[in-house]
XYZ file of C-alpha atoms in Angstrom:
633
model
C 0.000 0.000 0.000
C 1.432 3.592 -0.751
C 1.213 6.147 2.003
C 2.902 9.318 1.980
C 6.221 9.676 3.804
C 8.876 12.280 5.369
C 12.279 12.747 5.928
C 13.707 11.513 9.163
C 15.531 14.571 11.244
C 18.608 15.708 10.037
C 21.588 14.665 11.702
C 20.046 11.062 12.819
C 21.920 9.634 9.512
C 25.772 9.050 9.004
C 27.345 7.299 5.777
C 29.050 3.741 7.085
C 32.085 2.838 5.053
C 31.346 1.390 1.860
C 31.333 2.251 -2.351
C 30.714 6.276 -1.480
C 32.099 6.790 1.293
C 34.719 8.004 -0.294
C 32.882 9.965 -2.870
C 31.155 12.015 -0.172
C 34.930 12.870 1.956
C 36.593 13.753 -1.854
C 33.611 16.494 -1.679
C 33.927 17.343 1.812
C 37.586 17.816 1.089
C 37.099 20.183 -1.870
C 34.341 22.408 0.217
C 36.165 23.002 3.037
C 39.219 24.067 0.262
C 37.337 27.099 -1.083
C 38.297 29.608 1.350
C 35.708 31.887 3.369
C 38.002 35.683 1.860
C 37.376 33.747 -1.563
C 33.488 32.680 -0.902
C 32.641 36.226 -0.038
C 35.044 38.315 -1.560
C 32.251 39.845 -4.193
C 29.863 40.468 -1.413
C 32.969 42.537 0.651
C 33.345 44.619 -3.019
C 29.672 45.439 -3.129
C 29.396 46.628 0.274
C 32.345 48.416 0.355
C 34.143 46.340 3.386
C 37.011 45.125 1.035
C 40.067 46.581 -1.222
C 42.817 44.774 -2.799
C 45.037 46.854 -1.008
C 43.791 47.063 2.382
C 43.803 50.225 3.109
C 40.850 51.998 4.752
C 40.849 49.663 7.471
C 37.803 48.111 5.839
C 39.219 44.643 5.090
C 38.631 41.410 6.712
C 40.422 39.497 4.224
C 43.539 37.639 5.995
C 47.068 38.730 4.807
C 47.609 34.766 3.640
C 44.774 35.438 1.147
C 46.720 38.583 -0.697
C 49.015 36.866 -2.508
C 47.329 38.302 -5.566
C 44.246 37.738 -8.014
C 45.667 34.391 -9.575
C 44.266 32.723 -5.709
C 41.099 34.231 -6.047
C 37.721 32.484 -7.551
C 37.608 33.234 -11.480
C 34.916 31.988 -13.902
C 31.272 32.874 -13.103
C 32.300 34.001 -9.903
C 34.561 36.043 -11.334
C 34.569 40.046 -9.771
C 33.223 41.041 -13.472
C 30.576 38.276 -13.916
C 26.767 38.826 -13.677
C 25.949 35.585 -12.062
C 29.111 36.293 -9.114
C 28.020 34.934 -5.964
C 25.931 31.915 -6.895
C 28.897 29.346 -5.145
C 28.308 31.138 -1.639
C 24.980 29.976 -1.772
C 25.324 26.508 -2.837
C 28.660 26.146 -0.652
C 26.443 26.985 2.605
C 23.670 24.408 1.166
C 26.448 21.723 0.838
C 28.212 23.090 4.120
C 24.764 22.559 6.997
C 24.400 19.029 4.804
C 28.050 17.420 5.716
C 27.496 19.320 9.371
C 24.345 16.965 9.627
C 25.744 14.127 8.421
C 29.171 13.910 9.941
C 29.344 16.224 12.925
C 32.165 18.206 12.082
C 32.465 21.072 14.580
C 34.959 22.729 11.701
C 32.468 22.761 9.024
C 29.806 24.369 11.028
C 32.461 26.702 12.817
C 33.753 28.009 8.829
C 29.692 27.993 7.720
C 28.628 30.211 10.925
C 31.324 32.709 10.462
C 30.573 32.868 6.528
C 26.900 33.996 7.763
C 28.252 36.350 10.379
C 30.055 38.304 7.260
C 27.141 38.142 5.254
C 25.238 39.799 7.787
C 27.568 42.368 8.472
C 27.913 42.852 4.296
C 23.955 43.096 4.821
C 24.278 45.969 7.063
C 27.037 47.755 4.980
C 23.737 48.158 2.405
C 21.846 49.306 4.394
C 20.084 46.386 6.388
C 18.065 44.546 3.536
C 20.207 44.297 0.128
C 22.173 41.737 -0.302
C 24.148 40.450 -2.947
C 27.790 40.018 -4.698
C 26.430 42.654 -7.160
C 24.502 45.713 -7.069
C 21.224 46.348 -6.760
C 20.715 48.071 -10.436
C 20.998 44.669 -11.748
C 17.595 44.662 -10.426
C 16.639 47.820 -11.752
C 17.820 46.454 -15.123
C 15.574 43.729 -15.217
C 12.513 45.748 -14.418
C 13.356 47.950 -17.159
C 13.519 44.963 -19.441
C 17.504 45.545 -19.663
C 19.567 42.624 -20.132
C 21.390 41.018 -17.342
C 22.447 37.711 -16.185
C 19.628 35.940 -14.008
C 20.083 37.507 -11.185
C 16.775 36.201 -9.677
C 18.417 33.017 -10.138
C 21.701 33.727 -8.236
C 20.041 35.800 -5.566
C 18.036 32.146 -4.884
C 20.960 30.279 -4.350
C 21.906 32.595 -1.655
C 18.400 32.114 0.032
C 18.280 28.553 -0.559
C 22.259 28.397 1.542
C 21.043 30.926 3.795
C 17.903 28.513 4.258
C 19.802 25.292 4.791
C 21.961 26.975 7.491
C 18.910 27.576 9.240
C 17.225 24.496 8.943
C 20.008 22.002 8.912
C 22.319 23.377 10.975
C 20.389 25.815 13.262
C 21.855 28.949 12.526
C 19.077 31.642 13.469
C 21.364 34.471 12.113
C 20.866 33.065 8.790
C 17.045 33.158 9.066
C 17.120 36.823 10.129
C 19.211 37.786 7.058
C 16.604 35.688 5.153
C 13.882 37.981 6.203
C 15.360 41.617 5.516
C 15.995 40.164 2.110
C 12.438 39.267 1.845
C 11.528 42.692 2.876
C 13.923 44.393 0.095
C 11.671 42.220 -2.508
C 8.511 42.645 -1.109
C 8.746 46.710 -1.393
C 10.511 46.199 -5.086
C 7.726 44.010 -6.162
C 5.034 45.567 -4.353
C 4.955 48.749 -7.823
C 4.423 46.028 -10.362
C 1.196 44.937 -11.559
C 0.400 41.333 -12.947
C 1.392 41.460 -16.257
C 4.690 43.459 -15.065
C 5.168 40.543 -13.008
C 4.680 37.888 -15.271
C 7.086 39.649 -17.668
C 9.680 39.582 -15.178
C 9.314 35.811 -14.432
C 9.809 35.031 -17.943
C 13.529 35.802 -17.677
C 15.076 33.174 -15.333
C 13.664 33.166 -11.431
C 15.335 30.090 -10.681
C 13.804 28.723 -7.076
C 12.704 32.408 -6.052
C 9.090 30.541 -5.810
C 10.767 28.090 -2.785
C 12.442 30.420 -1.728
C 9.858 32.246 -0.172
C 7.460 29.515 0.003
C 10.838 28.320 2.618
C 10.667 31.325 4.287
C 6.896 31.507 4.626
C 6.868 27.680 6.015
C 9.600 28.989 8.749
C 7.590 32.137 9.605
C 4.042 32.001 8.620
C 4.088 35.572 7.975
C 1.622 37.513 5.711
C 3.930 39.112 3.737
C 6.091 35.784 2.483
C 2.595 34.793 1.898
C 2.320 37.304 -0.467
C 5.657 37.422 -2.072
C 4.811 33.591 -2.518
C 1.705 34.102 -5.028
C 3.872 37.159 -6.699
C 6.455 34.813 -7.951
C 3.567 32.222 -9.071
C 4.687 31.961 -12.669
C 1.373 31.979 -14.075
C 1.894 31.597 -17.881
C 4.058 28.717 -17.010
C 1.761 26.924 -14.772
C -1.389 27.377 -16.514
C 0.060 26.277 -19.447
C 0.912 23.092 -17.986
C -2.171 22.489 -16.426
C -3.690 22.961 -19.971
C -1.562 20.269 -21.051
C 0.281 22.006 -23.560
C 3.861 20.966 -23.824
C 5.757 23.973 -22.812
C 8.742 22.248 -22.532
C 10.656 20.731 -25.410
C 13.169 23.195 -26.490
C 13.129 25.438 -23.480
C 15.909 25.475 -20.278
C 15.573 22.758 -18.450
C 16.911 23.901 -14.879
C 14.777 26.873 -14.932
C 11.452 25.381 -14.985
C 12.897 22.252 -12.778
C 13.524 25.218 -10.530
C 10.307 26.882 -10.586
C 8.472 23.551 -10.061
C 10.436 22.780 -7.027
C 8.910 25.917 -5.705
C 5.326 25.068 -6.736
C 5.880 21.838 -4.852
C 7.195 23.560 -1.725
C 4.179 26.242 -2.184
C 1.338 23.053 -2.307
C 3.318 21.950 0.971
C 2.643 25.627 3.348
C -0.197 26.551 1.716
C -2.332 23.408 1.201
C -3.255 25.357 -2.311
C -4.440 22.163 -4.469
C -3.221 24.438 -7.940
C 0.338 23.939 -6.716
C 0.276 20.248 -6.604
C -1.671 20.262 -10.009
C 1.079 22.079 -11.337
C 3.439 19.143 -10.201
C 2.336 16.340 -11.522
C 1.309 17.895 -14.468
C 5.012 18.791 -14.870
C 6.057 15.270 -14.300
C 3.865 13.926 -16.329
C 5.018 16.412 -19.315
C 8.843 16.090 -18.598
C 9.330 12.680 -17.423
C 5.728 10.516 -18.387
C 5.619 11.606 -21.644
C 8.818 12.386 -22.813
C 10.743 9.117 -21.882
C 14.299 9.271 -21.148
C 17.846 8.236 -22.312
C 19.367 5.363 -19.975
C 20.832 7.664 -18.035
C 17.125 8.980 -16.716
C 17.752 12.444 -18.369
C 15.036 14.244 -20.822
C 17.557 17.087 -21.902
C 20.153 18.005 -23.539
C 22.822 20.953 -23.723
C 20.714 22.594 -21.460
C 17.146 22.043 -23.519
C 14.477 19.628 -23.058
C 14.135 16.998 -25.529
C 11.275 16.326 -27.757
C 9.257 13.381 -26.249
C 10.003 10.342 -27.383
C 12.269 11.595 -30.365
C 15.485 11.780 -28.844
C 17.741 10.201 -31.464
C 18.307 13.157 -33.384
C 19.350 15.380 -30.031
C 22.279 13.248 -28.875
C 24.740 16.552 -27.939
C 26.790 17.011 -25.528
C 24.303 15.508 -23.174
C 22.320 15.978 -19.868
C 23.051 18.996 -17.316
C 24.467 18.494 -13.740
C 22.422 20.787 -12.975
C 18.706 19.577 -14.651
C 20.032 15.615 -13.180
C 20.251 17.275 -9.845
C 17.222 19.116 -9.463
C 15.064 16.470 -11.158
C 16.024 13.893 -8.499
C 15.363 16.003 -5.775
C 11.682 16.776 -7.379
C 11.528 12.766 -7.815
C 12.659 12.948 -4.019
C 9.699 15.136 -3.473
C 7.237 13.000 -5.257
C 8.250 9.951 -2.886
C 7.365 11.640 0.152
C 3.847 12.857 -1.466
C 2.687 9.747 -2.743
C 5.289 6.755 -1.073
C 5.391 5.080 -5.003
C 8.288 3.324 -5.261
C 9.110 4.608 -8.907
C 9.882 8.183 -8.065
C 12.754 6.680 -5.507
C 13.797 4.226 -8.742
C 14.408 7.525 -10.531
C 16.304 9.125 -8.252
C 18.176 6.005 -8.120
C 18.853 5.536 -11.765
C 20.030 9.805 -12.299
C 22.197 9.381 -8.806
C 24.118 6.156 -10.199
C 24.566 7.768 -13.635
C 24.216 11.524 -13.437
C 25.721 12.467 -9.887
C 28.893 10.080 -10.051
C 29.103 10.195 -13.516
C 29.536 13.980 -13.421
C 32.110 13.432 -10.629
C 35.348 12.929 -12.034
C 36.613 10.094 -9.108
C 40.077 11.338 -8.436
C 39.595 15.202 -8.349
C 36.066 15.543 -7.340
C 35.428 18.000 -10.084
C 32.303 18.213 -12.096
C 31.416 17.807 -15.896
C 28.840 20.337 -16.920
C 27.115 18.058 -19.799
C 27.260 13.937 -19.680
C 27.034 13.199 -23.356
C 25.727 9.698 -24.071
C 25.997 9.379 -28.297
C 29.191 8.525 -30.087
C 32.743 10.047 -29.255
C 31.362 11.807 -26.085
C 34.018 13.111 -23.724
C 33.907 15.111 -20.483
C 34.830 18.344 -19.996
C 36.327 18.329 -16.679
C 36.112 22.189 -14.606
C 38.452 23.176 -12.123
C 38.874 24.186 -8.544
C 38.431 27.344 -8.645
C 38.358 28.461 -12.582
C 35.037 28.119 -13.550
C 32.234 27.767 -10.860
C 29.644 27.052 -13.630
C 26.023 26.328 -12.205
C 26.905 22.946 -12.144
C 30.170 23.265 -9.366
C 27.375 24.707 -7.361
C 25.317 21.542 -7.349
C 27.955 19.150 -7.537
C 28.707 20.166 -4.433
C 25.260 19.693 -2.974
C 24.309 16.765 -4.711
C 27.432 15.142 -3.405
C 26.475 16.601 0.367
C 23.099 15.103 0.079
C 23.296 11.221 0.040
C 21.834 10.661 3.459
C 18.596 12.568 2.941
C 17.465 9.853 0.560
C 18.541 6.305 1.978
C 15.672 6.613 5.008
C 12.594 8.126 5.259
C 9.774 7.198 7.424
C 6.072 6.991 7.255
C 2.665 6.357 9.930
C 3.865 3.007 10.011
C 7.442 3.217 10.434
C 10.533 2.991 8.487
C 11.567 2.809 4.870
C 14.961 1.894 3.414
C 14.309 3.883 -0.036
C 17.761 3.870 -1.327
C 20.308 1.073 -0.520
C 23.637 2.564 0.517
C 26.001 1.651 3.370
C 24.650 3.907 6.295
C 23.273 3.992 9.798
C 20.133 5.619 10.304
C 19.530 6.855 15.058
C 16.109 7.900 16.123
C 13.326 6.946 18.254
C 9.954 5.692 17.626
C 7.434 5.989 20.562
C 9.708 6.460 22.637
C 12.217 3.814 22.020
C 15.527 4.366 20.518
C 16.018 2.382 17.572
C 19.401 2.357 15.381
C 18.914 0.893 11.636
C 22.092 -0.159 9.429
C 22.763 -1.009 6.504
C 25.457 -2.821 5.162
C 26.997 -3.938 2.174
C 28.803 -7.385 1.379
C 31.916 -6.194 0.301
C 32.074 -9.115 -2.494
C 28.542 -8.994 -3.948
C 28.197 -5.210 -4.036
C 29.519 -2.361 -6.326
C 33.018 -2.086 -5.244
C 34.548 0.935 -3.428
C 35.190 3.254 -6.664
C 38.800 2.219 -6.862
C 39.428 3.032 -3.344
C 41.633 0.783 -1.125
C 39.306 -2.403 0.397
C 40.851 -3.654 3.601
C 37.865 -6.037 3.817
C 38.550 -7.474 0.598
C 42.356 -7.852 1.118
C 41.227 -9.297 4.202
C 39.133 -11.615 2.461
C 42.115 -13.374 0.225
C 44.532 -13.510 2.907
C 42.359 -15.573 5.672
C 41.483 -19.079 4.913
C 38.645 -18.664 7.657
C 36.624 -16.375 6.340
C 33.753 -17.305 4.156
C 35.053 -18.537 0.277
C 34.898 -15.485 -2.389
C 32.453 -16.519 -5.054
C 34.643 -18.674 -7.885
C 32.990 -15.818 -10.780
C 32.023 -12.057 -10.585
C 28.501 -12.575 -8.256
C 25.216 -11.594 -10.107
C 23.541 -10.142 -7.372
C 23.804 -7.739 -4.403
C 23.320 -8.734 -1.142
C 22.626 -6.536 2.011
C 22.335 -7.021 5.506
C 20.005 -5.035 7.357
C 20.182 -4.763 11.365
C 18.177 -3.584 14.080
C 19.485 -2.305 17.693
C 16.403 -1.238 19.969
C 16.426 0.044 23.540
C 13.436 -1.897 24.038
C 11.162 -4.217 21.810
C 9.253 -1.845 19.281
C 6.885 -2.797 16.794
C 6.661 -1.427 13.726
C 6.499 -1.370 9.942
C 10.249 -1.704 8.188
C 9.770 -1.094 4.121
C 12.123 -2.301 1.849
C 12.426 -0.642 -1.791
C 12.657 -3.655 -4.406
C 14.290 -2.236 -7.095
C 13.270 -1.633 -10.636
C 16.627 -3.068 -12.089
C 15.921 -6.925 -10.187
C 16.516 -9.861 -12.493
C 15.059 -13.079 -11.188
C 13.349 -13.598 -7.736
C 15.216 -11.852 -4.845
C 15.782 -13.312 -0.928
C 14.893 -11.736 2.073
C 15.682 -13.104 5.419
C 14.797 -12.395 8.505
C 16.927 -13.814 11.538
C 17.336 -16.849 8.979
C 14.848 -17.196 8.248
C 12.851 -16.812 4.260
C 10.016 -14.301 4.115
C 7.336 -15.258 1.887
C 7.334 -12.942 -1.462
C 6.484 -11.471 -3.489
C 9.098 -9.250 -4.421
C 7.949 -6.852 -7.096
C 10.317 -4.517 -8.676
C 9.067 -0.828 -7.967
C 7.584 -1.374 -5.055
C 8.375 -1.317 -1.316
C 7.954 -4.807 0.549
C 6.490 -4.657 4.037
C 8.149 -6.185 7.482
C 5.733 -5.620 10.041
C 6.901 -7.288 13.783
C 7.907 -6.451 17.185
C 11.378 -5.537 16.202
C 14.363 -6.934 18.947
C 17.723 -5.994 19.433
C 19.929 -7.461 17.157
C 16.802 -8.693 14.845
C 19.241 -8.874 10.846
C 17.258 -9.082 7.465
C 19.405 -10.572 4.739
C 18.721 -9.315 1.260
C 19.657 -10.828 -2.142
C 18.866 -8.771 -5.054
C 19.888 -10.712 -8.427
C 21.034 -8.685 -11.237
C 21.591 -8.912 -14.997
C 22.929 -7.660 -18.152
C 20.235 -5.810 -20.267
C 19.934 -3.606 -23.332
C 18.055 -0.046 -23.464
C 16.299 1.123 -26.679
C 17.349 4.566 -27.633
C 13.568 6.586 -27.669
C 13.031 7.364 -31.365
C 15.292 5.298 -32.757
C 14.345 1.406 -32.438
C 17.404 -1.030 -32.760
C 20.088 1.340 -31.329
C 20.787 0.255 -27.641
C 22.697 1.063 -24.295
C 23.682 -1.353 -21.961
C 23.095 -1.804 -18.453
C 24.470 -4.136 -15.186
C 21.898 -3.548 -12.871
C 21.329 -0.228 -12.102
C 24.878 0.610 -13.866
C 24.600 2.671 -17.444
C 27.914 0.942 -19.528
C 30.152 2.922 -21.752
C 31.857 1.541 -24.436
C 35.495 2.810 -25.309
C 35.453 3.698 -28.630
C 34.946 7.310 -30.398
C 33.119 6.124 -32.828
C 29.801 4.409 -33.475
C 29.842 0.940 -34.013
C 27.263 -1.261 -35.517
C 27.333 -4.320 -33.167
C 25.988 -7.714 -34.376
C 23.717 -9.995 -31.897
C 20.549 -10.181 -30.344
C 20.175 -7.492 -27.865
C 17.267 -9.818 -25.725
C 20.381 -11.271 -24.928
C 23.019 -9.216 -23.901
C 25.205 -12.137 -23.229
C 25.469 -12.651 -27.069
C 27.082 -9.466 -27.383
C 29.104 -8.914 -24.290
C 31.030 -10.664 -21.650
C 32.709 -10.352 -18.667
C 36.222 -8.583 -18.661
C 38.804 -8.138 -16.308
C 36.344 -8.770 -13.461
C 38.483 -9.675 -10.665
C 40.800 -6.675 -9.112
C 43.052 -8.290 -6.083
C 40.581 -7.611 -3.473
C 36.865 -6.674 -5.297
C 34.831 -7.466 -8.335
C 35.323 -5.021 -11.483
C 31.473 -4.490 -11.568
C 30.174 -3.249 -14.627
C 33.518 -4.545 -16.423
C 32.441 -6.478 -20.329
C 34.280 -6.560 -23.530
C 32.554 -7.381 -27.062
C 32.296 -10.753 -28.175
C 31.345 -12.084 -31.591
C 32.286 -8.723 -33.121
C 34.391 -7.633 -35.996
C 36.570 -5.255 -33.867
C 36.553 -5.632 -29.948
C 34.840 -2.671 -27.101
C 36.000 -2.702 -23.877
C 32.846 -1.782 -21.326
C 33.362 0.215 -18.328
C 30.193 1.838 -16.063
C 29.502 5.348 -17.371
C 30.824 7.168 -13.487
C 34.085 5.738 -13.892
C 35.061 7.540 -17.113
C 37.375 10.191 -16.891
C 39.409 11.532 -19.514
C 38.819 8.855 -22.348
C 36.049 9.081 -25.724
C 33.595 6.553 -25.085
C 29.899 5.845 -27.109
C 27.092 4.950 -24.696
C 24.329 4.155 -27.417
C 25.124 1.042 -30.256
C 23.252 0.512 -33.171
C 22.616 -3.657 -33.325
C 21.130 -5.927 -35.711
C 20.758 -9.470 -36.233
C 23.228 -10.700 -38.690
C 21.165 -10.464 -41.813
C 22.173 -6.865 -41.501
C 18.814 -5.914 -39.884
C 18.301 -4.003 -37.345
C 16.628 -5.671 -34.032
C 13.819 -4.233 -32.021
């Protein structure tokens, strides 16, 4: 049965060592390297509390800082860029996130200060303003003037400035929150409708959650009202009409702007909102379809639905794979259907550490998928596009997905190594998850003491003689006191064959139906384990639009082949098997998952999974046909 669900409190989860682990501390690690002088140097500039100099006694920029422009941040956060300022923002998003999940007194100790500044920059303009440029820019965009979104930036400073405050308890934040909503409220407060619509069709970004955030906090009348100003009616209605207003238009704006319609439905109980929604959904994800990877766009645009053949460009957005998941996240909590937490599965596997490069923790901006693709890596501090900005909060954000919980209980949605410590009537109950290090994904090319472990003793249990088709997970319970209720276990979309689930030993009855959630309802004990098998397979993905061209997936796993060309491979695609087989599957202490090379085939493909290519061409999509020179569908 589907019931809606929620989040569990922030801060009750922490990430146990496992596949991203490490993925999650190579962010951490590149956060806390952006330096506070760096992260608000543009906000110092506009409120006059900073020369390069020093002189004035206005600066609080330490002398270890000065070495000159080449250390400061360049690229779209550049002193002479329209969009400047849009990293603070995200940075204090991705900074309250690793403070919930790991504790870290120095995170939340940088994060505070950054706020402090702010506020004081706040001040410096007056007590409302703020921003890392001027308030013309503003002006400009009333005037119908052009200038670079700076609705858009301004949100990702609310949306930080939001996070600090709700994840990591920083009142100081909220109050800065508020005199910025008063600054908008008397700017908007001389348009009239049309003026108003006019200036929502230039991108808002997540202005609409924004306040419909602050508003949930506050309750006050006036966010209320700011709320319905930034209603983007043409938009909205247009969906509701359903007329597709989306193929060919930016993608991350509109994701953006439905976010806030979603977060609008949820403080104002306004039915229109949610209508707006799933209306969305159903346009941009429904509809459409989607390349393996889960994505609808590309370069920036939305796809034409079902036609997506012809659009096979430098590929899907960080940003749009980002958002979308978190509106998928939204979805799941509205409705508790098992296919919105699929999704987010399916974009987090290939979007989020596929845009990761492994080694660096930088981002790629686009993920192509056709023939010859290669990522474009950005740099530390040289580019800040959009998509550093959510890299860094997509990477922050694991935890808020693996448990939610519902009337009933608990819910494991996503399966990833982690420990979830709360109470439930009173009881203290501690969940966790854990992986077998020999029939999971293995650790991202990161050193496995568990499976060195594993070759070395002759006690320990036998590693599996071939590369395991399946995952398995253990699942255990620690209560203060017997509790009963409801434990929900996503089966996932990607299972091949009948899974196992255990508990104590024992087999629960099935079934097990991919896509949904499976039920465990008992008086739970300490030290009660649930022992899950999830079987896996080799498949093949038609392209939409173009029947008999095919990607290839293990599991949940989108393959690339590395070639830089397209290749017309020869087999029958119902059967993977006849095209590809396992290669180089056994590193010294974990199974290459996701590892195949070409067999049958005039010239050989290695396979490797989409998130762990870095620097080389590779071709995610194969045309294949049956030998007579026919294609197969």
């Amino acid at each position: 049965m589907q019931t809606a669900m929620r989040d569990v409190l922030p801060g009750s989860v922490r990430l146990l060592p496992g596949p991203l682990q490490g993925r999650f501390e190579l962010n951490k690690q590149y956060v806390m390297s952006l330096t506070s002088e760096n992260l608000l140097r543009n906000f110092y500039l506009e409120a006059g509390l900073w020369s390069y100099s020093g002189s004035g006694g206005t600066t609080t920029v330490s002398t270890t800082d000065m070495t000159g422009p080449e250390h400061w941040h360049w690229g779209w956060e550049a002193p002479t860029s329209e969009l400047r300022g849009h990293m603070t923002g995200h940075w204090l998003s991705a900074a309250a996130r690793i403070y919930a999940l790991t504790g870290d007194p120095l995170v939340k100790a940088k994060a505070d200060q950054i706020v402090t500044e702010l506020a004081r920059c706040q001040e410096a303009n007056g007590g409302e303003w703020l921003a890392a440029f001027p308030e013309s820019y503003m002006h400009r965009l009333a005037q119908g003037r052009w200038v670079w979104a700076p609705h858009y930036t301004i949100h990702k400073l609310l949306m930080g400035l939001h996070d600090m405050y709700a994840i990591a308890g920083n009142e100081q934040a909220l109050a800065i929150m508020d005199r910025i909503a008063s600054w908008f409220y008397r700017w908007t407060s001389g348009f009239t409708r049309e003026q108003m619509d006019d200036l929502l069709d230039v991108e808002t970004g997540g202005m609409l959650e924004a306040w419909a955030d602050l508003y949930g906090i506050t309750g006050d009348e006036k966010h209320r009202e700011l709320l319905y100003r930034y209603d983007r009616r043409r938009f909205f209605d247009a969906l509701l009409a359903g007329k597709d207003v989306l193929t060919n238009k930016h993608a991350n704006t509109q994701v953006a702007e439905i976010l806030g319609a979603a977060r609008a439905w949820e403080v104002t109980g306004d039915e229109r909102f949610r209508h707006v929604v799933e209306a969305f959904w159903k346009s941009a994800v429904t509809d459409r379809g989607y390349v393996c990877t889960g994505a609808g766009d590309d370069a920036e645009l939305w796809m034409p639905p079902g036609a997506m053949a012809e659009r096979l460009g430098p590929g899907q957005e960080h940003c749009v794979n980002y958002n979308m998941m978190r509106l998928a996240h939204v979805l799941l909590r509205w409705t508790g259907n098992a296919s919105y937490a699929d999704y987010w599965e399916r974009r987090f596997v290939n979007g989020v550490l596929a845009h990761q490069h492994g080694e660096t923790g930088m981002v790629s901006y686009f993920l192509g998928v056709g023939p010859g693709s290669r990522k474009i890596w950005g740099s530390p501090t040289r580019h800040f596009w959009c998509c550093h900005g959510t890299l860094v909060q997509a990477n922050a954000s694991y935890a808020t997905q693996i448990f939610m919980q519902d009337e009933q209980g608990f819910v494991i949605s996503q399966w990833i190594p982690a420990e979830l410590e709360t109470a439930w009537k009173g009881a203290g109950v501690r969940i966790q998850i854990e992986q077998d290090g020999q029939h999971g994904v293995y650790p991202l090319n990161r050193w496995n003491l568990d499976g060195m472990t594993a070759i070395t003793k002759v006690d320990r249990p036998p590693i599996p003689v071939k590369r395991p088709n399946r995952y398995i997970f253990q699942v255990t319970q620690y209560v203060d006191e017997p509790c009963e209720f409801v434990l929900k276990l996503r089966i996932p979309w990607w299972l091949a064959g009948e899974a196992v689930i255990e508990l104590n030993g024992q087999a629960l009855p099935g079934p097990f139906q991919p896509s949904t959630f499976y039920e465990i309802r008992r008086v739970w004990r300490q030290g009660d384990r649930i022992r899950v098998e999830f079987p896996k397979t080799l498949t093949a993905e038609t392209l939409p639009g173009q029947p008999g061209t095919y990607a290839f997936l293990d599991g949940p796993i989108v393959l690339a082949g590395l070639v830089d060309e397209e290749r017309r491979l020869v087999g029958d695609p119902r059967r993977p098997a006849s095209l590809l087989m396992p290669d180089r599957e056994r590193h010294h202490s974990w199974w290459n998952t996701g590892y195949y090379r070409t067999v049958g085939q005039e010239r050989g493909i290695r396979f490797i999974p989409l998130y762990e290519i870095k620097d080389e061409a590779y071709t995610v999509y194969f045309p294949v046909d049956n030998g007579s020179g026919k294609g197969t569908s």
